[in-house]
Each structure stands twice: as C-alpha cells, then as structure tokens.
Coordinates of C-alpha atoms in Angstrom, one line a residue:
Chain A
M471 CA -63.9 67.6 200.1
N472 CA -63.4 66.0 203.4
I473 CA -59.8 65.1 202.3
K474 CA -59.0 68.6 201.8
Q475 CA -60.1 69.3 205.4
N476 CA -57.6 66.9 206.6
I477 CA -54.8 68.9 204.8
K478 CA -52.1 70.2 207.3
T479 CA -52.6 73.9 207.5
L480 CA -50.7 76.6 209.2
I481 CA -52.9 79.8 210.0
V482 CA -50.5 82.8 209.5
E483 CA -51.5 85.4 211.9
K484 CA -48.9 87.9 211.2
P485 CA -50.0 90.4 208.5
L486 CA -48.4 90.0 205.2
K487 CA -48.3 93.1 202.9
L488 CA -48.6 92.0 199.3
D489 CA -46.9 93.6 196.3
C490 CA -50.3 94.7 195.1
G491 CA -50.7 96.9 198.2
Q492 CA -53.3 94.8 200.1
T493 CA -52.5 93.3 203.5
I494 CA -53.6 89.9 204.5
N495 CA -53.6 88.1 207.8
N496 CA -55.1 85.0 209.5
F497 CA -54.7 83.3 206.2
P498 CA -54.3 79.5 205.7
L499 CA -51.0 78.0 204.4
A500 CA -51.4 74.3 203.6
Y501 CA -48.2 72.2 203.9
E502 CA -46.8 68.7 204.0
T503 CA -43.6 67.3 205.5
Y504 CA -41.5 64.2 204.8
G505 CA -38.8 62.7 206.9
S506 CA -38.0 64.1 210.4
L507 CA -36.4 67.2 211.7
N508 CA -33.1 66.4 213.6
N509 CA -32.3 67.7 217.1
E510 CA -30.0 70.4 215.7
K511 CA -32.8 71.4 213.3
D512 CA -30.2 71.8 210.5
N513 CA -31.6 69.1 208.1
A514 CA -34.6 70.8 206.8
I515 CA -35.0 71.4 203.0
L516 CA -37.9 73.6 201.8
V517 CA -39.2 72.4 198.4
F518 CA -41.0 75.1 196.2
H519 CA -43.5 73.6 193.7
A520 CA -44.0 74.8 190.2
L521 CA -47.3 76.1 188.5
T522 CA -49.5 73.1 188.9
G523 CA -47.8 71.4 191.8
D524 CA -48.8 71.2 195.4
Q525 CA -47.5 70.3 198.8
F526 CA -47.7 66.5 198.1
V527 CA -44.2 66.2 196.8
T528 CA -43.8 62.4 197.0
G529 CA -45.7 59.3 197.9
I530 CA -49.3 59.0 197.1
N531 CA -51.2 62.4 196.9
P532 CA -54.1 61.9 199.2
V533 CA -56.3 64.2 197.1
T534 CA -55.5 62.8 193.6
K535 CA -54.5 59.5 194.6
K536 CA -51.6 59.7 192.1
D537 CA -47.8 59.8 192.7
G538 CA -46.6 63.1 194.1
W539 CA -45.1 65.4 191.5
W540 CA -41.5 64.9 192.6
S541 CA -41.5 61.2 193.4
Y542 CA -38.5 60.6 191.3
A543 CA -36.4 63.0 193.2
V544 CA -37.7 62.9 196.7
G545 CA -38.2 59.9 199.1
S546 CA -36.2 57.4 201.1
G547 CA -32.8 56.8 199.5
K548 CA -33.6 59.1 196.7
S549 CA -31.9 62.5 195.5
I550 CA -33.5 64.4 198.3
D551 CA -33.3 61.7 200.8
T552 CA -36.1 61.7 203.3
D553 CA -34.2 59.2 205.5
K554 CA -31.7 62.0 206.0
Y555 CA -33.5 65.3 205.5
F556 CA -36.7 66.9 206.7
V557 CA -38.5 68.0 203.5
I558 CA -41.2 70.7 203.8
C559 CA -43.4 71.9 201.0
A560 CA -46.3 74.4 201.1
N561 CA -49.0 75.0 198.6
V562 CA -48.3 78.5 197.3
I563 CA -50.8 81.2 198.1
G564 CA -53.1 81.6 195.2
G565 CA -53.2 77.9 194.8
C566 CA -56.0 75.4 195.3
M567 CA -54.6 72.8 197.6
G568 CA -55.6 74.4 200.8
S569 CA -53.6 77.6 200.9
F570 CA -55.3 81.0 200.8
G571 CA -56.6 81.2 197.2
P572 CA -59.3 82.5 194.8
S573 CA -61.5 79.5 195.7
H574 CA -61.8 80.5 199.3
E575 CA -64.6 82.5 200.8
N576 CA -64.1 86.2 201.5
P577 CA -65.1 86.5 205.1
K578 CA -66.6 90.0 204.4
T579 CA -68.9 89.3 201.5
K580 CA -69.3 85.5 202.4
K581 CA -68.8 84.9 198.8
I582 CA -66.0 82.9 196.9
Y583 CA -63.2 85.5 196.1
G584 CA -62.9 84.4 192.4
T585 CA -61.2 87.2 190.6
N586 CA -61.7 89.4 193.6
F587 CA -58.8 87.8 195.2
P588 CA -55.7 90.0 195.3
V589 CA -53.1 89.5 192.5
I590 CA -50.1 87.7 194.2
T591 CA -46.6 87.6 193.2
I592 CA -43.6 85.1 193.6
N593 CA -42.4 87.5 196.4
D594 CA -45.7 87.1 198.1
M595 CA -45.5 83.4 197.9
V596 CA -42.1 83.3 199.5
N597 CA -43.0 85.9 202.2
A598 CA -45.9 83.6 203.1
Q599 CA -43.7 80.6 203.3
I600 CA -41.1 82.0 205.5
N601 CA -43.6 81.6 208.4
L602 CA -43.1 77.9 208.3
L603 CA -39.5 78.4 209.6
D604 CA -40.7 79.9 212.8
F605 CA -43.5 77.4 213.0
F606 CA -40.9 74.4 213.0
G607 CA -38.4 76.4 214.9
I608 CA -35.8 76.3 212.2
K609 CA -33.2 79.1 212.2
K610 CA -31.6 78.1 209.0
L611 CA -32.6 75.7 206.3
F612 CA -30.1 73.3 204.9
S613 CA -31.5 73.9 201.4
V614 CA -34.1 75.6 199.3
V615 CA -34.9 73.7 196.1
G616 CA -37.4 74.1 193.2
G617 CA -37.8 73.7 189.6
S618 CA -39.4 76.1 187.1
M619 CA -41.7 78.5 189.2
G620 CA -40.1 76.6 192.2
G621 CA -36.7 77.9 191.0
M622 CA -38.0 81.4 190.9
Q623 CA -39.1 81.2 194.5
V624 CA -35.6 79.7 195.4
L625 CA -34.0 83.0 193.8
Q626 CA -36.5 85.2 195.6
F627 CA -36.2 83.4 198.9
I628 CA -32.4 83.9 198.8
S629 CA -32.8 87.5 197.8
N630 CA -35.3 88.2 200.6
Y631 CA -33.6 86.1 203.2
P632 CA -30.0 85.8 202.4
D633 CA -29.0 84.0 205.6
K634 CA -31.9 81.7 205.8
A635 CA -30.5 78.7 203.7
K636 CA -27.1 77.1 203.6
T637 CA -27.6 75.9 200.0
A638 CA -29.9 76.9 197.1
I639 CA -30.9 74.8 194.0
P640 CA -32.8 76.7 191.5
I641 CA -33.5 74.3 188.6
A642 CA -34.7 75.0 185.0
C643 CA -35.8 78.6 185.8
T644 CA -35.2 82.1 184.9
S645 CA -34.6 85.4 186.9
S646 CA -37.0 87.3 184.5
H647 CA -40.0 85.9 182.8
S648 CA -39.5 86.3 179.0
A649 CA -42.0 87.7 176.5
Q650 CA -42.4 84.0 175.2
N651 CA -43.2 82.8 178.8
I652 CA -45.7 85.6 179.2
A653 CA -47.2 84.9 175.7
F654 CA -47.8 81.1 176.5
N655 CA -49.3 82.1 179.9
E656 CA -51.6 84.6 178.3
L657 CA -52.8 81.8 175.9
G658 CA -53.8 79.7 178.7
R659 CA -55.6 82.6 180.5
Q660 CA -57.5 83.6 177.4
A661 CA -58.5 79.9 176.8
I662 CA -60.0 80.0 180.3
A663 CA -61.7 83.4 179.8
A664 CA -63.2 82.2 176.5
D665 CA -65.0 79.4 178.3
H666 CA -68.5 80.6 178.8
N667 CA -68.6 78.9 182.2
W668 CA -65.9 81.0 183.5
S669 CA -68.4 83.9 184.0
D670 CA -65.7 86.4 184.8
G671 CA -64.3 84.1 187.5
D672 CA -67.7 83.7 189.2
Y673 CA -68.4 80.1 188.3
N674 CA -68.5 78.8 191.8
S675 CA -71.8 80.6 192.5
K676 CA -73.2 79.2 189.3
N677 CA -72.2 75.6 190.1
V678 CA -70.3 75.2 186.9
V679 CA -66.6 74.7 186.0
P680 CA -64.8 76.3 183.0
D681 CA -63.2 72.8 182.4
K682 CA -63.0 73.1 178.6
G683 CA -61.0 76.4 178.8
L684 CA -58.9 75.0 181.6
A685 CA -58.2 71.7 179.6
V686 CA -57.2 73.8 176.5
A687 CA -54.9 75.9 178.7
R688 CA -53.3 72.7 180.1
M689 CA -52.9 71.2 176.7
A690 CA -51.1 74.3 175.3
A691 CA -48.9 74.5 178.4
H692 CA -48.1 70.8 178.3
I693 CA -46.6 71.2 174.7
T694 CA -44.2 73.8 176.1
Y695 CA -43.0 71.4 178.7
L696 CA -41.9 68.9 176.0
S697 CA -39.2 69.0 173.4
K698 CA -39.9 68.6 169.7
K699 CA -37.5 65.6 169.6
G700 CA -39.2 64.0 172.6
L701 CA -42.7 64.3 171.1
Q702 CA -41.5 62.9 167.9
E703 CA -40.0 59.9 169.4
K704 CA -42.9 59.2 171.7
F705 CA -45.7 59.8 169.2
G706 CA -44.4 60.7 165.8
R707 CA -47.5 60.3 163.6
K708 CA -48.8 57.1 165.3
L709 CA -52.6 56.7 165.0
Q710 CA -54.9 56.3 168.0
E711 CA -56.6 53.0 168.0
R712 CA -57.4 53.0 164.3
D713 CA -55.8 51.7 161.2
D714 CA -56.2 54.8 159.0
L715 CA -57.2 58.5 159.1
K716 CA -60.9 59.0 159.7
F717 CA -61.2 62.2 157.7
G718 CA -62.8 64.0 160.7
F719 CA -61.9 65.8 163.8
D720 CA -61.7 63.2 166.4
A721 CA -58.4 62.3 167.8
D722 CA -56.8 60.5 164.9
F723 CA -53.3 60.9 166.2
Q724 CA -51.8 59.6 169.4
I725 CA -50.6 63.1 170.4
E726 CA -54.0 64.5 170.1
S727 CA -55.3 61.8 172.3
Y728 CA -52.6 62.3 174.8
L729 CA -53.1 66.0 175.0
R730 CA -56.8 65.7 175.4
Y731 CA -56.2 63.2 178.2
Q732 CA -53.9 65.6 179.9
G733 CA -56.3 68.4 179.7
S734 CA -59.2 66.3 181.1
V735 CA -57.4 64.9 184.1
F736 CA -56.0 68.3 185.0
V737 CA -59.4 69.9 185.4
D738 CA -60.3 67.4 188.0
R739 CA -57.5 68.6 190.3
F740 CA -56.8 72.3 189.4
D741 CA -58.9 75.5 189.9
A742 CA -59.3 77.6 186.9
N743 CA -58.9 80.9 188.8
S744 CA -55.8 79.6 190.6
Y745 CA -54.3 79.0 187.1
L746 CA -54.9 82.6 186.3
Y747 CA -53.4 83.9 189.6
I748 CA -50.4 81.7 189.5
T749 CA -49.4 82.2 185.8
R750 CA -49.9 86.1 186.5
A751 CA -47.4 85.8 189.5
M752 CA -44.9 84.1 187.1
D753 CA -45.3 86.8 184.5
Y754 CA -44.7 89.5 187.0
F755 CA -41.5 87.8 188.2
D756 CA -38.6 90.0 187.3
L757 CA -35.8 89.9 189.9
V758 CA -33.6 91.8 187.4
K759 CA -36.0 94.9 187.4
Q760 CA -36.6 94.5 191.2
F761 CA -32.8 95.2 191.6
N762 CA -32.7 98.0 189.1
G763 CA -31.2 96.1 186.2
N764 CA -28.4 94.4 188.2
L765 CA -29.3 90.8 189.2
S766 CA -26.1 90.4 191.1
N767 CA -27.4 92.8 193.7
A768 CA -30.2 90.3 194.6
F769 CA -27.4 87.9 195.8
K770 CA -24.7 90.2 197.2
N771 CA -25.6 89.5 200.8
T772 CA -25.7 85.8 200.7
K773 CA -23.2 83.2 201.7
A774 CA -25.4 80.4 200.4
K775 CA -23.9 77.8 198.2
F776 CA -25.7 77.7 194.9
F777 CA -26.1 74.9 192.4
I778 CA -27.8 75.8 189.3
I779 CA -29.2 73.1 186.8
S780 CA -30.6 73.4 183.3
F781 CA -31.6 70.9 180.6
T782 CA -30.4 70.9 177.0
S783 CA -33.9 70.4 175.4
D784 CA -35.7 72.8 177.7
W785 CA -36.8 75.7 175.5
L786 CA -39.1 77.3 178.0
Y787 CA -36.4 78.1 180.3
P788 CA -33.3 77.6 178.2
T789 CA -29.8 77.1 179.4
Q790 CA -28.9 80.7 178.6
E791 CA -31.4 82.0 181.0
N792 CA -30.1 79.7 183.8
K793 CA -26.5 80.8 182.9
E794 CA -27.5 84.4 183.5
I795 CA -28.2 83.6 187.0
V796 CA -24.6 81.8 187.4
I797 CA -23.1 85.0 185.8
A798 CA -24.9 87.3 188.2
L799 CA -23.7 85.1 191.2
N800 CA -20.1 85.1 189.9
A801 CA -20.1 88.7 189.6
V802 CA -20.5 89.0 193.4
G803 CA -18.2 86.3 194.2
A804 CA -20.8 83.8 195.3
N805 CA -20.2 80.2 195.7
V806 CA -21.9 78.8 192.6
G807 CA -21.7 75.6 190.5
F808 CA -23.5 74.9 187.3
V809 CA -24.4 72.0 185.1
E810 CA -26.5 71.6 182.0
I811 CA -28.1 68.1 181.9
E812 CA -28.3 66.3 178.6
S813 CA -32.0 65.2 178.1
D814 CA -34.7 65.0 175.4
K815 CA -37.5 65.4 177.9
G816 CA -37.7 69.2 177.6
H817 CA -38.6 71.5 180.5
D818 CA -40.3 68.5 182.2
S819 CA -36.8 66.8 182.7
F820 CA -36.7 67.9 186.3
L821 CA -39.9 66.0 187.1
L822 CA -39.0 62.8 185.2
N823 CA -36.6 59.9 185.6
V824 CA -33.5 61.7 184.2
P825 CA -30.6 59.8 185.9
D826 CA -27.8 62.4 185.3
F827 CA -30.0 65.1 186.9
L828 CA -31.0 62.9 189.9
K829 CA -27.4 61.8 190.5
A830 CA -26.1 65.5 190.4
L831 CA -28.9 66.7 192.7
K832 CA -28.1 63.9 195.2
N833 CA -24.3 64.4 195.0
F834 CA -24.6 68.1 195.6
L835 CA -27.0 67.8 198.6
D836 CA -25.1 64.9 200.3
K837 CA -21.6 66.3 199.8
S838 CA -22.8 69.7 201.0
Y839 CA -24.4 68.1 204.1
A840 CA -21.4 65.9 204.9
E841 CA -19.1 69.1 204.7
K842 CA -21.2 70.7 207.3
H843 CA -21.0 67.8 209.5
S844 CA -17.4 66.8 209.3
Chain B
M948 CA -2.2 62.1 189.8
K949 CA -0.2 64.0 187.2
P950 CA 3.4 64.9 188.5
E951 CA 3.0 68.7 187.9
Y952 CA 0.2 68.9 190.4
K953 CA 2.6 68.8 193.4
I954 CA 4.6 71.4 191.5
I955 CA 1.7 73.7 191.0
S956 CA 0.6 73.3 194.6
D957 CA 4.0 74.5 195.8
L958 CA 3.6 77.7 193.9
I959 CA 0.2 78.5 195.8
E960 CA 0.0 79.9 199.3
K961 CA -2.2 78.4 201.9
D962 CA -5.9 79.6 202.0
A963 CA -5.6 81.2 198.5
K964 CA -8.7 81.7 196.4
V965 CA -8.0 79.7 193.2
L966 CA -9.9 79.0 189.9
D967 CA -8.8 75.9 188.0
V968 CA -9.7 76.4 184.3
G969 CA -10.3 73.0 182.6
C970 CA -10.4 71.3 186.1
D971 CA -11.0 67.9 184.4
D972 CA -12.1 65.4 187.1
G973 CA -11.1 67.7 189.9
T974 CA -8.0 65.9 191.0
L975 CA -5.9 69.0 191.3
M976 CA -8.8 71.0 193.0
E977 CA -9.1 68.2 195.7
F978 CA -5.2 68.2 196.1
L979 CA -5.2 72.0 196.6
K980 CA -8.2 71.9 198.9
T981 CA -6.5 69.2 201.2
N982 CA -3.0 70.6 201.0
K983 CA -3.4 74.3 200.8
N984 CA -6.9 74.7 202.3
A985 CA -7.6 76.6 199.1
N986 CA -11.0 78.2 198.3
I987 CA -11.2 76.6 195.0
R988 CA -13.6 76.8 192.0
G989 CA -13.4 75.1 188.7
I990 CA -14.6 75.5 185.0
E991 CA -14.9 72.4 182.9
I992 CA -16.4 71.8 179.5
S993 CA -17.0 68.1 179.8
K994 CA -20.5 67.3 181.4
E995 CA -19.2 64.0 182.5
K996 CA -16.3 65.5 184.3
V997 CA -18.5 68.1 185.9
Q998 CA -20.6 65.3 187.3
T999 CA -17.4 63.7 188.7
C1000 CA -16.4 66.9 190.4
I1001 CA -20.0 67.4 192.0
A1002 CA -19.7 63.8 193.2
K1003 CA -16.4 65.0 195.0
G1004 CA -18.3 67.9 196.5
L1005 CA -16.4 70.4 194.3
T1006 CA -17.8 73.8 193.1
V1007 CA -17.5 73.6 189.3
I1008 CA -19.1 75.5 186.5
E1009 CA -19.8 73.7 183.2
G1010 CA -18.4 76.0 180.6
N1011 CA -15.7 77.0 178.0
A1012 CA -12.8 79.0 179.3
E1013 CA -12.7 80.9 176.1
F1014 CA -16.1 82.3 176.5
D1015 CA -17.1 81.9 180.1
L1016 CA -14.2 83.6 181.9
K1017 CA -15.7 87.0 181.0
Q1018 CA -18.3 86.5 183.7
F1019 CA -15.8 86.9 186.5
P1020 CA -15.0 90.4 187.7
N1021 CA -11.3 91.6 187.7
D1022 CA -9.1 90.1 190.3
S1023 CA -11.8 87.5 191.5
F1024 CA -9.0 85.0 192.3
E1025 CA -5.5 85.0 193.7
Y1026 CA -4.5 82.3 191.3
V1027 CA -5.9 81.0 188.2
V1028 CA -4.6 77.6 186.9
L1029 CA -4.5 76.6 183.3
G1030 CA -3.2 73.0 182.9
Q1031 CA -2.1 71.8 179.5
T1032 CA -5.0 73.4 177.5
L1033 CA -3.6 76.7 176.3
Q1034 CA -2.8 75.0 173.0
A1035 CA -6.5 73.9 172.5
F1036 CA -7.9 77.4 172.4
I1037 CA -8.8 79.3 169.2
N1038 CA -7.3 82.4 170.7
P1039 CA -4.6 81.7 173.3
E1040 CA -3.8 85.4 173.5
T1041 CA -7.2 86.3 174.7
V1042 CA -7.3 83.4 177.1
I1043 CA -3.9 84.5 178.7
K1044 CA -5.2 88.1 179.1
E1045 CA -8.4 86.8 180.6
L1046 CA -6.6 84.7 183.1
L1047 CA -4.5 87.7 184.2
R1048 CA -7.6 89.8 184.5
V1049 CA -9.5 87.2 186.5
G1050 CA -6.6 86.4 188.7
N1051 CA -3.7 88.2 190.4
K1052 CA -1.4 85.4 189.2
A1053 CA -1.8 82.6 186.7
I1054 CA -0.1 79.2 186.5
V1055 CA 0.1 78.0 183.0
T1056 CA 1.5 74.6 182.0
I1057 CA 2.3 73.7 178.3
P1058 CA 3.3 70.4 176.7
N1059 CA 6.6 71.4 175.2
F1060 CA 6.6 70.9 171.3
G1061 CA 10.3 71.6 171.3
H1062 CA 11.1 68.3 173.1
W1063 CA 13.7 66.3 171.2
K1064 CA 11.4 63.4 170.6
V1065 CA 9.0 65.6 168.9
R1066 CA 11.8 67.0 166.8
L1067 CA 13.2 63.7 165.8
N1068 CA 9.7 62.3 165.2
L1069 CA 9.2 65.2 162.5
L1070 CA 12.7 65.0 161.2
F1071 CA 12.8 61.3 160.5
K1072 CA 9.2 60.5 159.8
G1073 CA 8.3 63.6 158.1
T1074 CA 4.7 63.4 159.4
M1075 CA 3.1 65.4 162.4
P1076 CA 4.7 64.0 165.6
I1077 CA 2.8 61.6 167.8
T1078 CA 4.1 61.0 171.2
N1079 CA 2.9 59.7 174.6
S1080 CA 1.8 63.1 175.7
L1081 CA 0.6 64.2 172.3
P1082 CA -1.3 61.0 171.1
H1083 CA -3.5 62.6 168.3
D1084 CA -3.1 62.6 164.6
W1085 CA -3.0 66.2 163.1
Y1086 CA -6.6 66.0 161.8
N1087 CA -8.3 65.1 165.0
T1088 CA -6.1 66.8 167.6
P1089 CA -7.7 69.3 170.0
N1090 CA -4.2 70.9 170.2
I1091 CA -4.4 73.5 167.4
H1092 CA -1.8 75.9 168.9
M1093 CA 1.0 73.9 170.0
C1094 CA 4.1 75.8 171.2
T1095 CA 7.5 75.2 172.8
I1096 CA 8.9 76.4 176.0
K1097 CA 11.0 79.0 174.0
D1098 CA 7.8 80.1 172.2
F1099 CA 6.0 80.7 175.5
V1100 CA 8.9 82.8 176.7
R1101 CA 8.8 84.9 173.5
F1102 CA 5.0 85.2 173.9
S1103 CA 5.4 86.8 177.3
K1104 CA 7.5 89.6 175.7
I1105 CA 5.2 90.1 172.6
I1106 CA 1.8 90.3 174.6
N1107 CA 3.7 91.8 177.6
F1108 CA 3.1 89.7 180.7
K1109 CA 5.7 88.9 183.4
I1110 CA 7.0 85.3 184.0
F1111 CA 7.6 85.0 187.7
K1112 CA 8.9 81.5 187.8
S1113 CA 9.4 79.0 185.0
L1114 CA 10.0 75.4 185.5
A1115 CA 10.7 72.4 183.3
L1116 CA 9.6 68.9 184.0
I1117 CA 12.0 66.3 182.9
N1118 CA 11.3 62.6 183.8
E1119 CA 9.3 63.8 186.8
N1120 CA 12.1 66.0 188.1
V1121 CA 11.5 69.7 188.2
S1122 CA 14.2 72.4 187.5
D1123 CA 14.3 76.1 186.9
I1124 CA 14.5 77.6 183.4
N1125 CA 16.7 80.6 183.0
N1126 CA 18.2 82.6 180.1
S1127 CA 21.4 80.6 180.0
N1128 CA 19.7 77.1 180.0
L1129 CA 16.6 77.9 177.9
I1130 CA 17.9 76.1 174.9
F1131 CA 18.7 73.0 176.9
K1132 CA 15.3 73.0 178.7
N1133 CA 13.5 73.6 175.4
L1134 CA 15.1 70.4 174.2
F1135 CA 14.7 68.0 177.1
G1136 CA 11.7 69.5 179.1
E1137 CA 8.5 67.5 178.6
L1138 CA 6.3 70.1 180.2
G1139 CA 6.9 73.9 180.8
I1140 CA 5.3 75.4 184.1
F1141 CA 5.0 79.1 184.3
L1142 CA 3.9 81.3 187.1
I1143 CA 2.8 84.6 185.4
E1144 CA 1.6 88.1 186.2
K1145 CA 0.2 91.1 184.5

C-alpha cells in the first residue's frame, strides 16, 4: 500500500455537487502526467480512462508492474506523442487507484464507505477532472481523448465545457448506454453480489475480498470486449495443456483457461465496489436524455474539432452508435471527421496494436496541432 | 490533379463552405482550401482514402453519399461538389435532390457517354464501350447509370432543377455549352461540368 501513498494526488477543495444530490469537497483526485507542458500551455491532452483503467496510461504501471493500459497509443513518438504533448490522466472518482472512491474511509463514521459511497455519474467524473485545468494553469486543452467509457467522458466534457478543448476524440463509445450494455453490466454486478464475501459491500471490515464474484464479472465482460471471429482465430477449440478432453469441469479448452486467468489477475488490481459504482455510472449515461431527446444540443455551443473512431468488429459499442454522434454533430454544423477502422479485435481494438487506428489517431492530432501553430 | 479541378475551383467564391461528396484522396479539397480558403468537408466511402485525407489534415466522414447526406440539415453548405460519381448511384435522382437540399448550389461533373469514341466503340464492336475514362467491363463497372451531356440537360427539366452554368471539357480545354452547340458538345465533350441550383 506504500506505493499507493506515492500516487500524485490533487485534493479538490471546491465543493462538487453530484448528480445524486450529495455534495463532496476536499476529495482526492489521483492523476499522472507524461511529457511536459509548453510555455504557451497549449499542448495538453486530457486522456479519460475506461471502466477498468487508471491514470497510468503508459510506461510501467507502478502498482501493477505491468504496461500502462494505452501503451500502444501513448508515448514517445507514438500516436499521442509525449515528446510533443503534455498528457494528463486522472483516476475517475468512484475508482480504486487513489481517487475518491468506495474503498476510502468516511471521515464521519471512520468506516470504509463501501456501498454507502454516493452513486456517481459520468458527469460527476468529468466535473471532478476539470479541476486539473486550474491546477496546471491550462486555459484550453489541445485535446480530450478517450475510448469506451473514456469516450463518454469526452462527450460529456465538451457538452459541459464547450470552449475548454480545441479537439475532441471519442473512440468506440456511445451517447447513451444501450439495454444490452446495461444488461452486461448488471450481469457483472450480480456476480459480485452473489459472492458471499461481498457482504453487501462491507467486505473490508471483514478482511475478505469477493474475488470469485469479481473474477466472474471480469470474465463475462472480457468476452464482450472481443469479437467472435477474434476468439475463434486465437483459441478455436484448442485444448489447454492436454491431448484430449478430460470429461470433467477443469479448464479443458484454452479459452476457459484464458478467461480464468483474466479473472484472477483482475481481482489483484481492482476493487469490487468500484466495479459496481463505475458500471452504474456508465449505465446512467444518457446524453440524449440529458438534452431532452436532441443530442445535437449537447454540442451546439462548441467550436471543437471532432474526430470519431469506431471499429468494424466492436459489437459492444457498434459503429451505428458512434455514427449517431457524427449525425448529431453535423446537425449543428460542427467540424467532425469520422472513420470506421477495420479490425477483428472487437471493442478492445482501441487498446491494442491496430496500425490503421494508431495511424489515424496520430495523423489527426499532429495535423490539428500543426494547423494551430502555422 | 484532374483537369476539371481548376474549373470547379473557378466556379466557387473565396471562403465558401463546401462539401466534397466522394472526395477521394482529398486532392480537390486541398486545392480549394489553398486557392479559395474554402471551409471544406468531405464524404468518402473508401476507408483507405479516408485515411489519406486524415493524413492531409482534412475533415472527412467515412460514408456513402446515397445514405449519409441525409444527416446534414438544409442549406448546410454554399456548394456541394459531386465529381464523376452520379452514374454510380442506385438512385441519381435522389442524390441530386439531396445535393440541392444540403447545398445552396451544386457542382456535378459527368463522364459523357455521348462522346464519339464511346459511340463508335459500340457501333463497330457491338459490345459495351471501354475507353480510357470508362475502363470497366459491363459486368464489373461501378457505373450503373451512365448518361450523356444531353441526357443531363434533359434530366434538369424532368426533375426540375436549374442549370446555372454548363461546361464541356475537350482535350483539357473548357468551353461553354448552350442550346445551339449542345449536339456538338455532346459528341466531343469528354466531361460535362454543371453548376446547378434548386
């Protein structure tokens, strides 16, 4: 836990009124930065992480000792070039990598919040992170970028702060969580709740972890991040370290072993209650409803240049849902480009080595940056 | 660069808001940006070409003009350009109407199927014409609705749009088309360029 104490943290003093009605203040917002802010302070990119991400975008994550979640895209000479741009990423509130979340102690009761933590929304996450701009003295970000839940934060950010970013790149996301999205999240939450150790969220006081439930939640979710074709090509019906079926319930197939592994490593780095809170925030996300059924109104005041990216094999946030954002932006004459990237890697494409995606991201950013400086 | 790009550019005022439908690799977009300071957007169906446009810093939407123009509100652009693709649409009538809904004016160019080489090709060979500008066989051509310059002029009367300016491209030279020379231009023009309005 010593490592966690070394996490960079901004204490947000300013009160933040949450969508649930509660107000929080003096709360911690953990963040990390890469590259350096130039003198004009106009090269900053705020990256928003997805459901299970954190502020450690690239390089070695000091807590997990593994590569940062967006190492393919962010770094020296990469799409989001840290030699050129100042990259900021914060752990979302409700998370478990240092920002104010359900594993924190409630100062009033001296007990871990657990499920007494207020329900937070994408809007709350974004409103917490805007404080980073003041902290770094940045008037306007060069870009806001994120995939999946990170993309939802991009949309919410521009809607809340239309003049705070020059460019916006929502990737593989949606403006309104679908019934299918909610269904998968509910499956994950119910898996956690079904673990006896969860104890209605009070597992910390009992010194146990609902690791089995959380692992099942991760396994189910992981399937939704991949495509049928991708799974078939990678695993097919290949057997796991055996020549034949064993007529039992151990992991005969490689795909079973793979999913079990994914589940087991996940519980070491993620808090079960955070999983509940963040999936809930995603489910509540409905920018269309927030603007009374007209998504265009979310963007009518912005001059930001948008670049929307989707992936052919992403069935969790399919191209059609990304295109709805493009349509809404065109309806208000916004500056918007769009490309659907060919990939078999499913929703996870944005995190992986997908050269066409990485190229498009780099070209858009570098050309937009050059335009501004010519 | 295609010879008609300069002609298209001459039809557009400075600083105009322009949509290039089927913008290909963005050559015309760049030309209009540099020469006319145009506020320009593109739609392109090929992923590869969209990538090329992004690499040039152009704002392009991957999409199909036949289905994706409907997302733009009325009069979103001062000019909408459709270069040599009208013949490839399932329903050219809908596309023309959409161009004129989305833009105040449209610039449409068509490869002229009435050109003498095409006519001779069919007359003497008795097979579907294959020329430099129409290199495909009948069974694999994307050009499912070929028309002549004369056809397009008739089309304007049938579906009721105004032709503001009509030009013919012959050996990289541009000339006006009018009622008295239509038969001649329809025989020698390789390309028809039309500035049209509702």
